[in-house]
Amino acid sequence: MGLPWLVCAFLLAACCCCRRAAGVPGEEKQPAPTPELVEAEVGSTVLLKCGASHSSGNVSHADWFLIHKERQIPIFHVRQGQGQNEPGEYEHRLSLQGSGANVVLSQITPHDERTFLCKSKRPRLQDHYIELQVYKAPEEPTIQANVVGIHVDRKELREVATCVGRNGYPIPQVIWYKNRQPLQEEENRVQIQSSQIVESSGLYTLQSVLHAQLAKEDKNAQFYCELSYRLPSGNHMKESREVTVPVFYPAEKVWVEIEPMRALKEGDRVKITCLSDGNPQPHFTINKENSITGEMEEIITDENGILALEPAQRQHNGLYQCQSLDLETTITLSSDPQELLVNYVSDVQVSPSAPEAQEGDSLTLTCEAESNQALEFQWLRDKTGQLLGKGPVLYLNNLKRQEAGQYLCMASVPNVPGLNRTQLVSVGIFGSPWMAIKERKVWVQENAVLNLSCEASGHPQPTISWNVNGSVTEWNPDPQTVVSTLNVLVTPELLKTGAECTASNSLGPNTTIIILKLVTLTTLTPDFSQTTGLSTSTASPHSRANSTSTEKKLPPPESKGVVIVAVIVCILVLALLGATLYFFYKKGKLPCGRSGKQEITLPPTRKSEFVVEVKSDKFPEEMALLQGSNGDKRAPGDQGEKYIDLKH
Ligand SMILES: *[C@@H]1O[C@H](CO)[C@@H](O)[C@H](O)[C@H]1NC(C)=O
Ligand SMILES: *[C@@H]1O[C@H](CO)[C@@H](O)[C@H](O)[C@H]1NC(C)=O
Ligand SMILES: *[C@@H]1O[C@H](CO)[C@@H](O)[C@H](O)[C@H]1NC(C)=O
Ligand SMILES: *[C@@H]1O[C@H](CO)[C@@H](O)[C@H](O)[C@H]1NC(C)=O
Ligand SMILES: *[C@@H]1O[C@H](CO)[C@@H](O)[C@H](O)[C@H]1NC(C)=O
Ligand SMILES: *[C@@H]1O[C@H](CO)[C@@H](O)[C@H](O)[C@H]1NC(C)=O
């Protein structure tokens, strides 16, 4: 029963084959259909049309094939307007587009670069071939320069740089550039070796190596590679960054460099360096001409061949020369000799070295110095820096004692900025000591340790002594001046006596008196420091509010003054009261006894006596103190002023 069926099936199949075989030669007879060219980028989606003409209505029967090695492999069917995928490579990527037999192929890969065929039976259309071309831009090319470097004297091609462009399709073209000029392959000069690998994705990675023979001029040459490729949109290119390659070449010239490149002076930091036009710098030695024999002698330098003179001195002057040794070629080169000139000024001498004169006399000071350059002399007053004269000689006429002291001679070289030397000389003018301050007041606290100082000048130099015991330190700002500092403990005796310093020399003594004033009240200290004293009469509202506490803090030695003030104020109050009472009494409005009035009233003469006593006090500072406490006690109101008004 199976056999007839089998035979039948075989016959049917044979029949079909015959028909197809017969059909193919029939098609071949027609002019070979030119395939339609379709371009697509990797990853994109492309429309494959079943015919060149626009789709004419519904297709009820069409088939899509892939041409592979002359064979037609079915990949898609259209039946009654419905698409059917054939299992296989294109099963999930093909879909029907519209009502015709056009299909869409998605996620294009380089493997899709093939020929597709569409056969439509109903309606019957001409077979349509499509050649799909796939493109993909390569990634930005990377470039790697030869880091070891290239010797120019070697006559062979050396690797200059390698360029890599990843994942392009089809293989991009590579062009090498030197200084923006494209490089052509050239026998024994430029060679470009390119190779590619196919990634599993089907994309190409291109590697190109540039070999070249470089010259000294190529030391700064910029190399880069460019990839050119095609996309459906047209031609494009991508460039790598630019690289340079270390180029080595022997020196042809050697020279000496002296830094800094200005007029040099003693004390400068000077650097002598050897340089050449070779790369790398050769090994250098520095020679210096022996000023006696005239021969060049090698000097010890540091390992870089640099001679550092710090500080430079006049004995460094002379001719210097550099010598190079190329270890590669063993060629020795010498530089032209170069002169080092370190300018100098010798020590300055002033004569006489210890000038002295009587007041009213004259003095001549002479300044001398040596230099390799023209010198200029200046005379200055040391303390003030005042310019007294130019030139090596200074004349001092009709000397006054104020002109005693330090004089400075400066010898400088105008051509060399900053080159100068100086010498101080002390001019002594005979005279007894001259005190910086004749009398001085110092505010102190009892039991405090303090320093009292005393300054005297004179010629011969004075000596200083103190009338109180304490430790003394002395120093001399200049040969004519002595400053003595006495470190003492403030005792009641010291407060009483004060301190006196006596300066004396062979021509006589002079003294400074230091008066010690006690101060314990910190809030009133600013008033004490004022020497004008009496003029301040108005107490601030602040101090008035604290008047009671201020009063209590007053020290015992000052209580005498306080008592006086208290008495004055009492008298003023009483006088005012008396005047008022008297006024009322006269008006007859006070019905009290006469005895009270007589006790209160004071004669006007007494009042003025007290005022005079205050004004005759020794020190203005003390007056200020009195005034301050007086003002404080006056509160409230302006009774004092009223009293003054009454008085006048
Ligand atoms: C194609 O077929 C659809 C139904 O399958 C129908 O609606 C449409 O009119 C047909 N178009 C043409 C041009 O025959
Ligand atoms: C003198 O030399 C010192 C350094 O040695 C410099 O600082 C100064 O400016 C110089 N003075 C003059 C007037 O040239
Ligand atoms: C003492 O020194 C003062 C300067 O503080 C001065 O005016 C006075 O003339 C000097 N006395 C003598 C004797 O030199
Ligand atoms: C006094 O002078 C000495 C030495 O000069 C110093 O150490 C000390 O601090 C000074 N004392 C005061 C209170 O200035
Ligand atoms: C200074 O001290 C000495 C002893 O060292 C003493 O004899 C003399 O009286 C003291 N003088 C004063 C002023 O204190
Ligand atoms: C004076 O009084 C004011 C307030 O009235 C206070 O702030 C200040 O500390 C006082 N000063 C003294 C020295 O007591």
Short mmCIF file of C-alpha atoms in Angstrom, two decimals, residues 10 17 71 93 111 168 241 294 299 332 375 391 399 420 440 505 526 548 556 582 586 597 637 640:
data_model
loop_
_atom_site.label_atom_id
_atom_site.label_comp_id
_atom_site.label_asym_id
_atom_site.label_seq_id
_atom_site.Cartn_x
_atom_site.Cartn_y
_atom_site.Cartn_z
CA PHE A 10 8.85 10.30 -6.40
CA CYS A 17 12.39 19.14 -10.58
CA ARG A 71 22.33 28.28 -4.50
CA ARG A 93 15.05 39.68 11.39
CA HIS A 111 27.54 39.11 7.39
CA GLY A 168 35.35 49.38 10.64
CA ARG A 241 46.32 62.82 17.44
CA GLY A 294 97.82 80.71 29.30
CA ILE A 299 87.91 72.26 36.10
CA THR A 332 85.35 65.66 20.40
CA LEU A 375 83.86 104.11 41.05
CA GLY A 391 83.10 112.33 45.57
CA LEU A 399 81.56 121.51 63.35
CA ASN A 420 78.70 98.80 46.23
CA ARG A 440 61.75 112.41 82.76
CA ASN A 505 83.84 112.12 80.75
CA PRO A 526 45.14 107.52 80.06
CA THR A 548 32.56 106.16 94.77
CA PRO A 556 47.59 106.82 100.54
CA TYR A 582 21.45 134.34 104.09
CA LYS A 586 17.36 138.68 104.34
CA LYS A 597 24.04 131.13 109.97
CA GLY A 637 24.99 118.95 89.48
CA GLY A 640 31.47 124.05 91.54
#
